[in-house]
Every structure is written in C-alpha cells, then in structure tokens.
C-alpha cells in the first residue's frame, strides 16, 4: 500500500459534538478496510494505543489521546437482498446516520424514521443500540460486518451475536471491544406499520389518519429540534446519563415519596426511571459549574457553555450523579464513552 495518510497533532474538538479541547497525537481517516488494517498494523509497530472515532457525538475527551485516532470513513449504501417480508439494506460505517435514514425513505424502504436526526455515523449506531421515540436500532437490525483488530480478519455478527440491550451491545464489552464495525445491514419490513408508542407521537397522531413514514420522520425532526440543543450551537453529547432501571420495590418506595415520578414499566417487574426527571427534581436544570452546564430545557443534557474542558463536564456529571444518589438512592450511569484503547 502507498504511504498512509496519517496526520499528526490533530485538534479533536472539531471532530466531536461536545467541542472540548484535546489533541490526537496521530489521526487517520480510513476510507477502506485495507487502510483500517494498515493503520492498525502501523500503530502496533509503533506501540501506540488506538481509539476508534465515528462522528464524535457520544464521546468525551478529558485528555489528549497519546496514540492513533482511527476514523472509519467507508462509504456506500445499497439494497443487498429482498425477501417476502424485508428489504435488506447494507450501509458502510462511515455514512452519516441521519442522511441514511432520509435516504431509506426516499428509496421507499421505511422503518428507521423514528431514529431521524440522531447525530453520528452508521458504524457507531449498533455500539449503543441507538434508540429514540419508541424504537431501538435492534428492531431493524439484520447483521454487521466488522474488522477484528487483533487478527485483521473480517467477521459478520448477526442479531443474536450482538447481544443488544438498552443502550448496549457486545461492542461495548470485553468480548467485542476489538471489533471495528465496517458495515451494518438493516432489515426493513415490507409490511410497514407506524411505531407510535412514544407519548408525544401518539398524542400528535391520535384520532387522525395513519401517518406516512415521511410524516413521522418530519414529526421526529421537529420534536428533536424543539427539545434538544443543536451541537453546532451548544456543544453536547445528547443524553449524558442512561435512564436507570430499578426493581419494583425501589420504584414503589420512590413513587410513594414522589407521586409525580416519571417511570416506564419494563419486563420482569422492573421500572425505567426518567433520569431527566430525577436531575430536574434535584434542582440541576439550568445550573452551571464554570463553563459546564445542565441544559435549561433538557436536564439530561450537559452542555459546553463555551470554553469548557472535558474535565469540567465530567466534574459536573459527578456532582449531578452524587446528588441524585443521595436524594433518591439511584445510581446514574454515564451514557457517552470515555475514549479507551482497542484491546491489544
Ligand atoms: C444532540 C444529540 C442527540 C443524541 N440523541 C441520541 C438519541 O436520541 N439516541 C441515542 O441512542 N443516542 C443519541 N445521541 C448519542 C449519539 O448520537 C449516538 O450514540 C451515535 O450513535 C454516536 O455515533 P458517533 O458516530 O458520533 O460515535 P462516536 O461518538 O464517534 O463513538 C461512540 C462510541 O462508538 C465507538 N465507535 C464509533 N465508530 C465505531 C465503529 N465503526 N466500530 C466500532 N466502534 C465504533 C467509539 O469508539 C465510541 O466508543 C445523541 C447525541 C447528540 C449530540
């Protein structure tokens, strides 16, 4: 292979939506599997740690990255197969998520519309099984291709192998962290029906005609624009905490103390608590510590008010987490990732 297009001492703030300052000692945008492989080989020879970066919308850099930041930039989208029940659509990891959702609707392969306007790349979407407005990626997932960073071979993982759960998959765990997603296949139903379980969508379309996929897409985009800060204007990584899932006794105790507690019943007699409600109720909405703030309309979103460092955001997150634990006895788990090296 000709010389690798490696870049040195790259500022990471413009490559992330939080926009906190950090530098990558080395950076490589990989437009092919061969370049990904060559980047991994090069880093191994240099003894440098590798971090895989997508669109940078779910990552918090609190320090400079001492090794290689490797960004899969493979592009391509195609209908790979059809069956009586589904369109199987294959999309390469470097494609933008929202543009891909819009493209599937243009092709008349609906099914992803509830996940419109989530920032980031297609390759990162299965990592935390992205979800919004009543739908999780796993409901439309067929399989993924990934490069095994240890052996250099390509592997395919089906739905079961991905072990999807709420904001979770095998890719976040020890037995999957060596995988770099290169492409994702979606199974989009021929017999499409709208997913209107989310309260705001249900209310909007109650009693009317069945909305088309495009109408749902537009509605989701409008709600998100109204509710969430645009990272281009106010640095953020979306929800900073997962919604904690608790057992029935914990839920009952909290509900007795706080009758307006927002919670959603789950399988096996468990309850998902709205983390935003807990943070709001603890009085954090709109508060700031230095240049790190809790968004004034959306308590679940921590924002860079201008000039914040990653450490400032993490210190604010710690203060929120400690306070919520003391008041409600509930532990909040951070959703965005701290950069970690691929396992050697
Ligand atoms: C305004 C805003 C709103 C958001 N709303 C939602 C929402 O509604 N629902 C939701 O689920 N999320 C939401 N998010 C979070 C984020 O958009 C998603 O998690 C998204 O999938 C991250 O994609 P990315 O390409 O930016 O990943 P990055 O932030 O670059 O990376 C995230 C993690 O995935 C890993 N990764 C990235 N690419 C690959 C790859 N190809 N192979 C293996 N690992 C990889 C990284 O190493 C890192 O650990 C929101 C974020 C913002 C800023």
Short mmCIF file of C-alpha atoms and ligand atoms in Angstrom, two decimals:
data_model
loop_
_atom_site.label_atom_id
_atom_site.label_comp_id
_atom_site.label_asym_id
_atom_site.label_seq_id
_atom_site.Cartn_x
_atom_site.Cartn_y
_atom_site.Cartn_z
CA UNK A 1 0.00 0.00 0.00
CA UNK A 2 1.19 3.55 -0.73
CA UNK A 3 2.00 5.77 2.18
CA UNK A 4 -0.72 6.07 4.84
CA UNK A 5 -2.45 9.50 5.03
CA UNK A 6 -1.54 9.88 8.72
CA UNK A 7 -1.88 13.31 10.30
CA UNK A 8 -0.06 14.47 13.40
CA UNK A 9 -1.26 16.55 16.42
CA UNK A 10 -4.83 16.96 15.27
CA UNK A 11 -7.32 19.02 17.31
CA UNK A 12 -10.21 16.77 18.31
CA UNK A 13 -12.72 19.48 19.28
CA UNK A 14 -13.93 19.97 15.67
CA UNK A 15 -14.31 16.19 15.30
CA UNK A 16 -16.66 15.92 18.29
CA UNK A 17 -20.03 17.48 19.15
CA UNK A 18 -19.02 18.42 22.72
CA UNK A 19 -16.20 20.55 21.37
CA UNK A 20 -13.88 20.28 24.37
CA UNK A 21 -10.18 20.72 23.68
CA UNK A 22 -7.96 17.67 23.16
CA UNK A 23 -5.32 16.63 20.68
CA UNK A 24 -4.70 13.32 18.95
CA UNK A 25 -1.02 12.58 18.52
CA UNK A 26 -1.89 10.74 15.30
CA UNK A 27 -5.08 10.67 13.24
CA UNK A 28 -6.09 8.53 10.27
CA UNK A 29 -9.29 8.71 8.24
CA UNK A 30 -9.69 5.27 6.71
CA UNK A 31 -11.72 5.06 3.51
CA UNK A 32 -11.28 1.32 3.11
CA UNK A 33 -10.81 -1.86 5.12
CA UNK A 34 -7.24 -2.02 3.77
CA UNK A 35 -6.45 1.40 5.24
CA UNK A 36 -8.05 0.41 8.56
CA UNK A 37 -5.86 -2.70 8.62
CA UNK A 38 -2.74 -0.76 7.65
CA UNK A 39 -3.46 1.84 10.36
CA UNK A 40 -3.78 -0.91 12.98
CA UNK A 41 -0.53 -2.52 11.82
CA UNK A 42 1.28 0.80 11.90
CA UNK A 43 0.05 1.61 15.42
CA UNK A 44 1.08 -1.87 16.61
CA UNK A 45 4.58 -1.40 15.21
CA UNK A 46 4.83 1.97 16.97
CA UNK A 47 3.40 0.55 20.21
CA UNK A 48 0.62 3.15 20.19
CA UNK A 49 -2.93 2.79 21.56
CA UNK A 50 -5.76 3.07 19.00
CA UNK A 51 -9.12 4.74 19.58
CA UNK A 52 -11.91 4.33 17.01
CA UNK A 53 -13.82 7.57 16.40
CA UNK A 54 -17.05 7.89 14.44
CA UNK A 55 -18.91 11.21 14.33
CA UNK A 56 -17.73 12.10 17.83
CA UNK A 57 -21.28 12.63 19.16
CA UNK A 58 -21.07 10.21 22.06
CA UNK A 59 -17.56 10.63 23.34
CA UNK A 60 -15.94 12.83 25.99
CA UNK A 61 -12.22 13.55 25.70
CA UNK A 62 -10.84 14.68 29.05
CA UNK A 63 -7.21 14.34 27.98
CA UNK A 64 -5.12 14.34 24.84
CA UNK A 65 -5.02 10.98 23.05
CA UNK A 66 -1.44 9.70 23.14
CA UNK A 67 -1.78 7.31 20.19
CA UNK A 68 -3.76 6.94 16.98
CA UNK A 69 -7.34 8.10 16.48
CA UNK A 70 -8.68 5.89 13.69
CA UNK A 71 -11.83 7.06 11.95
CA UNK A 72 -13.67 4.58 9.71
CA UNK A 73 -14.79 6.59 6.67
CA UNK A 74 -16.03 3.81 4.40
CA UNK A 75 -18.90 4.97 2.20
CA UNK A 76 -21.59 3.07 0.35
CA UNK A 77 -25.29 2.18 0.61
CA UNK A 78 -27.14 -0.48 -1.34
CA UNK A 79 -30.08 -2.84 -1.33
CA UNK A 80 -28.39 -6.18 -0.79
CA UNK A 81 -31.34 -8.57 -0.85
CA UNK A 82 -35.10 -8.77 -0.66
CA UNK A 83 -37.34 -11.40 0.86
CA UNK A 84 -41.11 -11.74 1.08
CA UNK A 85 -41.00 -9.83 4.34
CA UNK A 86 -37.98 -7.49 4.27
CA UNK A 87 -35.61 -5.28 2.33
CA UNK A 88 -32.04 -5.98 3.44
CA UNK A 89 -30.08 -2.75 3.10
CA UNK A 90 -26.32 -2.61 3.60
CA UNK A 91 -24.70 0.67 4.67
CA UNK A 92 -20.99 1.30 5.22
CA UNK A 93 -19.79 2.51 8.61
CA UNK A 94 -18.67 5.99 7.56
CA UNK A 95 -22.07 7.08 6.25
CA UNK A 96 -23.91 9.71 8.25
CA UNK A 97 -26.76 8.22 10.27
CA UNK A 98 -29.44 10.84 9.66
CA UNK A 99 -28.71 11.09 5.93
CA UNK A 100 -29.02 7.31 5.75
CA UNK A 101 -32.44 7.38 7.43
CA UNK A 102 -33.58 10.05 4.93
CA UNK A 103 -32.16 8.03 2.03
CA UNK A 104 -34.02 4.83 3.04
CA UNK A 105 -37.29 6.77 2.99
CA UNK A 106 -36.51 8.21 -0.44
CA UNK A 107 -35.94 4.64 -1.65
CA UNK A 108 -39.33 3.67 -0.13
CA UNK A 109 -37.82 1.32 2.43
CA UNK A 110 -39.32 2.76 5.61
CA UNK A 111 -38.64 1.61 9.16
CA UNK A 112 -35.92 3.89 10.53
CA UNK A 113 -37.93 7.13 10.63
CA UNK A 114 -38.27 7.26 14.45
CA UNK A 115 -34.46 7.43 14.65
CA UNK A 116 -34.17 10.56 12.49
CA UNK A 117 -31.73 13.31 13.44
CA UNK A 118 -29.58 11.24 15.79
CA UNK A 119 -26.07 12.56 15.13
CA UNK A 120 -23.17 10.32 14.24
CA UNK A 121 -22.13 7.55 11.91
CA UNK A 122 -23.82 4.32 10.85
CA UNK A 123 -20.88 2.30 12.23
CA UNK A 124 -21.44 3.57 15.76
CA UNK A 125 -25.22 3.04 15.73
CA UNK A 126 -25.08 -0.61 16.90
CA UNK A 127 -22.45 0.16 19.56
CA UNK A 128 -25.03 1.51 21.97
CA UNK A 129 -28.09 0.22 20.08
CA UNK A 130 -29.28 3.77 19.47
CA UNK A 131 -32.86 4.44 20.39
CA UNK A 132 -35.39 7.24 20.34
CA UNK A 133 -39.12 7.87 20.08
CA UNK A 134 -40.21 4.33 20.79
CA UNK A 135 -37.72 2.49 18.56
CA UNK A 136 -34.31 0.95 19.10
CA UNK A 137 -31.89 0.10 16.31
CA UNK A 138 -32.10 -3.60 17.15
CA UNK A 139 -35.72 -3.70 15.89
CA UNK A 140 -34.44 -3.01 12.35
CA UNK A 141 -31.03 -4.67 12.59
CA UNK A 142 -30.03 -7.62 10.42
CA UNK A 143 -26.25 -8.02 10.85
CA UNK A 144 -22.96 -6.16 10.83
CA UNK A 145 -19.52 -6.63 9.34
CA UNK A 146 -16.54 -5.80 11.50
CA UNK A 147 -12.78 -5.89 11.31
CA UNK A 148 -11.23 -7.90 14.12
CA UNK A 149 -8.44 -5.55 15.19
CA UNK A 150 -6.41 -8.39 16.67
CA UNK A 151 -6.42 -10.83 13.74
CA UNK A 152 -7.12 -8.44 10.86
CA UNK A 153 -9.96 -10.66 9.61
CA UNK A 154 -13.47 -9.57 8.70
CA UNK A 155 -16.29 -11.12 10.70
CA UNK A 156 -20.09 -10.93 10.48
CA UNK A 157 -22.27 -10.71 13.58
CA UNK A 158 -25.98 -11.47 13.41
CA UNK A 159 -28.62 -10.06 15.74
CA UNK A 160 -28.11 -12.66 18.47
CA UNK A 161 -24.32 -12.29 18.41
CA UNK A 162 -24.65 -8.53 19.00
CA UNK A 163 -26.39 -9.05 22.39
CA UNK A 164 -28.34 -5.84 22.13
CA UNK A 165 -29.82 -4.32 25.26
CA UNK A 166 -30.83 -0.82 26.37
CA UNK A 167 -28.01 1.44 25.06
CA UNK A 168 -25.76 -1.59 24.99
CA UNK A 169 -24.29 -4.30 22.76
CA UNK A 170 -21.38 -6.72 22.67
CA UNK A 171 -19.29 -3.94 21.10
CA UNK A 172 -19.07 -2.21 24.49
CA UNK A 173 -17.89 -5.35 26.28
CA UNK A 174 -14.63 -7.21 26.68
CA UNK A 175 -15.52 -9.88 24.10
CA UNK A 176 -16.48 -7.29 21.46
CA UNK A 177 -14.28 -4.26 22.03
CA UNK A 178 -11.72 -5.47 19.48
CA UNK A 179 -14.28 -5.15 16.66
CA UNK A 180 -14.37 -2.17 14.31
CA UNK A 181 -17.71 -2.02 12.52
CA UNK A 182 -17.25 -1.62 8.77
CA UNK A 183 -20.87 -2.02 7.59
CA UNK A 184 -24.36 -2.51 9.01
CA UNK A 185 -27.28 -4.36 7.41
CA UNK A 186 -30.83 -3.32 8.18
CA UNK A 187 -33.93 -5.49 7.79
CA UNK A 188 -36.68 -3.06 6.80
CA UNK A 189 -40.19 -4.51 6.79
CA UNK A 190 -42.20 -4.62 3.57
CA UNK A 191 -45.39 -4.56 5.63
CA UNK A 192 -44.59 -1.31 7.39
CA UNK A 193 -46.69 -0.11 10.30
CA UNK A 194 -46.02 3.11 12.20
CA UNK A 195 -44.34 2.97 15.59
CA UNK A 196 -46.31 5.50 17.65
CA UNK A 197 -45.77 4.18 21.17
CA UNK A 198 -43.86 7.25 22.28
CA UNK A 199 -46.25 9.61 24.08
CA UNK A 200 -45.60 12.75 22.05
CA UNK A 201 -46.01 10.93 18.75
CA UNK A 202 -49.12 9.09 19.97
CA UNK A 203 -50.70 12.41 21.01
CA UNK A 204 -49.79 14.14 17.77
CA UNK A 205 -51.41 11.47 15.58
CA UNK A 206 -54.28 10.41 17.88
CA UNK A 207 -57.59 10.07 16.06
CA UNK A 208 -56.23 11.13 12.67
CA UNK A 209 -55.25 9.22 9.56
CA UNK A 210 -52.33 6.81 9.81
CA UNK A 211 -49.23 8.95 9.23
CA UNK A 212 -46.82 8.05 6.44
CA UNK A 213 -43.16 7.27 7.25
CA UNK A 214 -42.20 10.71 5.92
CA UNK A 215 -44.73 12.43 8.18
CA UNK A 216 -43.31 10.57 11.21
CA UNK A 217 -39.77 11.47 10.11
CA UNK A 218 -40.75 15.15 9.90
CA UNK A 219 -42.52 14.99 13.26
CA UNK A 220 -39.48 13.41 14.97
CA UNK A 221 -37.17 16.01 13.42
CA UNK A 222 -39.46 18.83 14.59
CA UNK A 223 -39.73 17.47 18.16
CA UNK A 224 -35.96 16.96 18.39
CA UNK A 225 -35.23 20.47 17.07
CA UNK A 226 -37.62 21.89 19.66
CA UNK A 227 -36.31 19.88 22.60
CA UNK A 228 -32.61 19.27 22.09
CA UNK A 229 -29.76 21.75 21.78
CA UNK A 230 -28.09 21.76 18.36
CA UNK A 231 -24.43 20.74 18.89
CA UNK A 232 -23.45 23.25 16.19
CA UNK A 233 -24.63 25.99 18.56
CA UNK A 234 -24.11 24.48 22.01
CA UNK A 235 -21.64 21.63 22.45
CA UNK A 236 -23.24 18.46 23.86
CA UNK A 237 -23.36 14.67 23.53
CA UNK A 238 -27.15 14.24 23.84
CA UNK A 239 -28.33 12.40 26.96
CA UNK A 240 -25.48 12.27 29.42
CA UNK A 241 -26.99 9.52 31.57
CA UNK A 242 -28.94 6.36 30.87
CA UNK A 243 -32.41 6.05 32.35
CA UNK A 244 -31.85 3.83 35.42
CA UNK A 245 -33.83 0.61 35.58
CA UNK A 246 -34.90 -0.37 39.12
CA UNK A 247 -36.84 -3.18 40.79
CA UNK A 248 -40.49 -2.88 41.78
CA UNK A 249 -39.75 -2.26 45.49
CA UNK A 250 -37.41 0.64 44.72
CA UNK A 251 -39.96 2.08 42.31
CA UNK A 252 -42.79 1.75 44.85
CA UNK A 253 -40.72 3.46 47.56
CA UNK A 254 -39.81 6.35 45.29
CA UNK A 255 -43.33 6.68 43.94
CA UNK A 256 -44.70 6.92 47.48
CA UNK A 257 -42.31 9.81 48.18
CA UNK A 258 -42.67 11.46 44.77
CA UNK A 259 -46.09 10.78 43.22
CA UNK A 260 -45.13 12.69 40.05
CA UNK A 261 -42.08 10.45 39.45
CA UNK A 262 -41.79 9.63 35.73
CA UNK A 263 -41.24 5.91 35.11
CA UNK A 264 -41.95 3.31 32.44
CA UNK A 265 -42.83 -0.30 33.30
CA UNK A 266 -40.41 -2.87 31.85
CA UNK A 267 -40.34 -6.64 31.59
CA UNK A 268 -39.81 -8.74 34.75
CA UNK A 269 -41.50 -6.23 37.04
CA UNK A 270 -38.84 -3.58 36.62
CA UNK A 271 -39.20 0.16 36.02
CA UNK A 272 -37.19 2.54 33.89
CA UNK A 273 -36.96 5.90 35.67
CA UNK A 274 -36.65 9.10 33.65
CA UNK A 275 -33.15 10.28 34.56
CA UNK A 276 -34.08 13.77 33.33
CA UNK A 277 -36.88 13.93 35.89
CA UNK A 278 -34.52 12.91 38.75
CA UNK A 279 -31.95 15.55 37.73
CA UNK A 280 -34.59 18.22 37.28
CA UNK A 281 -36.21 17.37 40.62
CA UNK A 282 -32.80 17.60 42.30
CA UNK A 283 -32.71 21.20 41.08
CA UNK A 284 -29.96 20.91 38.47
CA UNK A 285 -31.79 22.13 35.38
CA UNK A 286 -30.09 25.28 34.09
CA UNK A 287 -27.29 25.16 36.71
CA UNK A 288 -23.67 25.52 35.78
CA UNK A 289 -20.24 24.88 37.23
CA UNK A 290 -17.87 27.12 35.36
CA UNK A 291 -18.34 26.61 31.62
CA UNK A 292 -20.11 23.26 32.03
CA UNK A 293 -23.87 23.43 32.37
CA UNK A 294 -27.06 21.40 32.68
CA UNK A 295 -29.24 22.44 29.77
CA UNK A 296 -32.02 24.82 30.76
CA UNK A 297 -34.77 22.90 28.92
CA UNK A 298 -33.43 19.35 28.98
CA UNK A 299 -31.93 18.26 32.32
CA UNK A 300 -30.47 15.08 30.81
CA UNK A 301 -28.17 17.03 28.52
CA UNK A 302 -24.91 18.53 29.79
CA UNK A 303 -23.60 21.36 27.67
CA UNK A 304 -20.35 23.12 26.92
CA UNK A 305 -21.33 26.73 27.51
CA UNK A 306 -18.14 27.87 25.81
CA UNK A 307 -14.57 27.06 26.73
CA UNK A 308 -15.36 24.05 28.93
CA UNK A 309 -12.75 21.30 29.19
CA UNK A 310 -13.67 17.62 29.26
CA UNK A 311 -12.72 17.52 32.94
CA UNK A 312 -15.22 20.33 33.68
CA UNK A 313 -18.03 18.36 32.04
CA UNK A 314 -17.06 15.21 33.96
CA UNK A 315 -16.87 17.15 37.25
CA UNK A 316 -20.39 18.49 36.68
CA UNK A 317 -21.58 14.97 35.81
CA UNK A 318 -20.06 13.70 39.08
CA UNK A 319 -21.79 16.41 41.10
CA UNK A 320 -25.14 15.57 39.49
CA UNK A 321 -24.64 11.83 39.99
CA UNK A 322 -23.67 12.19 43.66
CA UNK A 323 -26.61 14.46 44.39
CA UNK A 324 -29.14 12.20 42.65
CA UNK A 325 -27.76 9.16 44.51
CA UNK A 326 -28.08 10.95 47.87
CA UNK A 327 -31.60 12.23 47.24
CA UNK A 328 -33.17 9.22 45.53
CA UNK A 329 -30.82 6.30 46.25
CA UNK A 330 -30.49 5.74 42.48
CA UNK A 331 -27.17 5.47 40.63
CA UNK A 332 -26.95 7.24 37.29
CA UNK A 333 -24.78 5.58 34.68
CA UNK A 334 -22.94 7.74 32.16
CA UNK A 335 -24.01 7.15 28.56
CA UNK A 336 -21.23 8.79 26.48
CA UNK A 337 -17.96 6.93 26.20
CA UNK A 338 -14.58 7.85 27.63
CA UNK A 339 -12.01 7.09 24.96
CA UNK A 340 -10.44 3.69 25.51
CA UNK A 341 -7.82 1.81 23.52
CA UNK A 342 -8.70 -1.19 21.39
CA UNK A 343 -7.51 -4.31 23.23
CA UNK A 344 -4.02 -5.35 22.13
C1 LIG B 1 -27.73 16.20 20.14
C2 LIG B 1 -27.54 14.71 20.33
C3 LIG B 1 -28.66 13.88 20.38
C4 LIG B 1 -28.49 12.50 20.54
N1 LIG B 1 -29.61 11.73 20.59
C5 LIG B 1 -29.49 10.38 20.73
C6 LIG B 1 -30.67 9.56 20.77
O1 LIG B 1 -31.79 10.03 20.62
N2 LIG B 1 -30.48 8.24 20.94
C7 LIG B 1 -29.26 7.66 21.06
O2 LIG B 1 -29.17 6.44 21.20
N3 LIG B 1 -28.13 8.42 21.03
C8 LIG B 1 -28.22 9.77 20.86
N4 LIG B 1 -27.09 10.55 20.84
C9 LIG B 1 -25.77 9.92 21.01
C10 LIG B 1 -25.03 9.63 19.67
O3 LIG B 1 -25.56 10.39 18.62
C11 LIG B 1 -25.11 8.15 19.28
O4 LIG B 1 -24.59 7.35 20.30
C12 LIG B 1 -24.36 7.86 17.98
O5 LIG B 1 -24.61 6.54 17.54
C13 LIG B 1 -22.83 8.05 18.13
O6 LIG B 1 -22.28 7.97 16.82
P1 LIG B 1 -20.86 8.55 16.50
O7 LIG B 1 -20.51 8.11 15.12
O8 LIG B 1 -20.84 10.01 16.74
O9 LIG B 1 -19.95 7.77 17.55
P2 LIG B 1 -18.69 8.31 18.39
O10 LIG B 1 -19.16 9.32 19.38
O11 LIG B 1 -17.60 8.71 17.50
O12 LIG B 1 -18.27 6.98 19.14
C14 LIG B 1 -19.10 6.43 20.15
C15 LIG B 1 -18.52 5.07 20.57
O13 LIG B 1 -18.63 4.15 19.48
C16 LIG B 1 -17.31 3.67 19.11
N5 LIG B 1 -17.32 3.57 17.64
C17 LIG B 1 -17.53 4.57 16.75
N6 LIG B 1 -17.50 4.08 15.50
C18 LIG B 1 -17.25 2.75 15.61
C19 LIG B 1 -17.07 1.68 14.66
N7 LIG B 1 -17.17 1.88 13.34
N8 LIG B 1 -16.81 0.45 15.14
C20 LIG B 1 -16.72 0.20 16.47
N9 LIG B 1 -16.86 1.17 17.40
C21 LIG B 1 -17.13 2.42 16.97
C22 LIG B 1 -16.33 4.69 19.65
O14 LIG B 1 -15.08 4.08 19.89
C23 LIG B 1 -17.02 5.14 20.91
O15 LIG B 1 -16.77 4.24 21.95
C24 LIG B 1 -27.21 11.94 20.67
C25 LIG B 1 -26.08 12.78 20.61
C26 LIG B 1 -26.24 14.15 20.44
C27 LIG B 1 -25.04 15.04 20.36
#
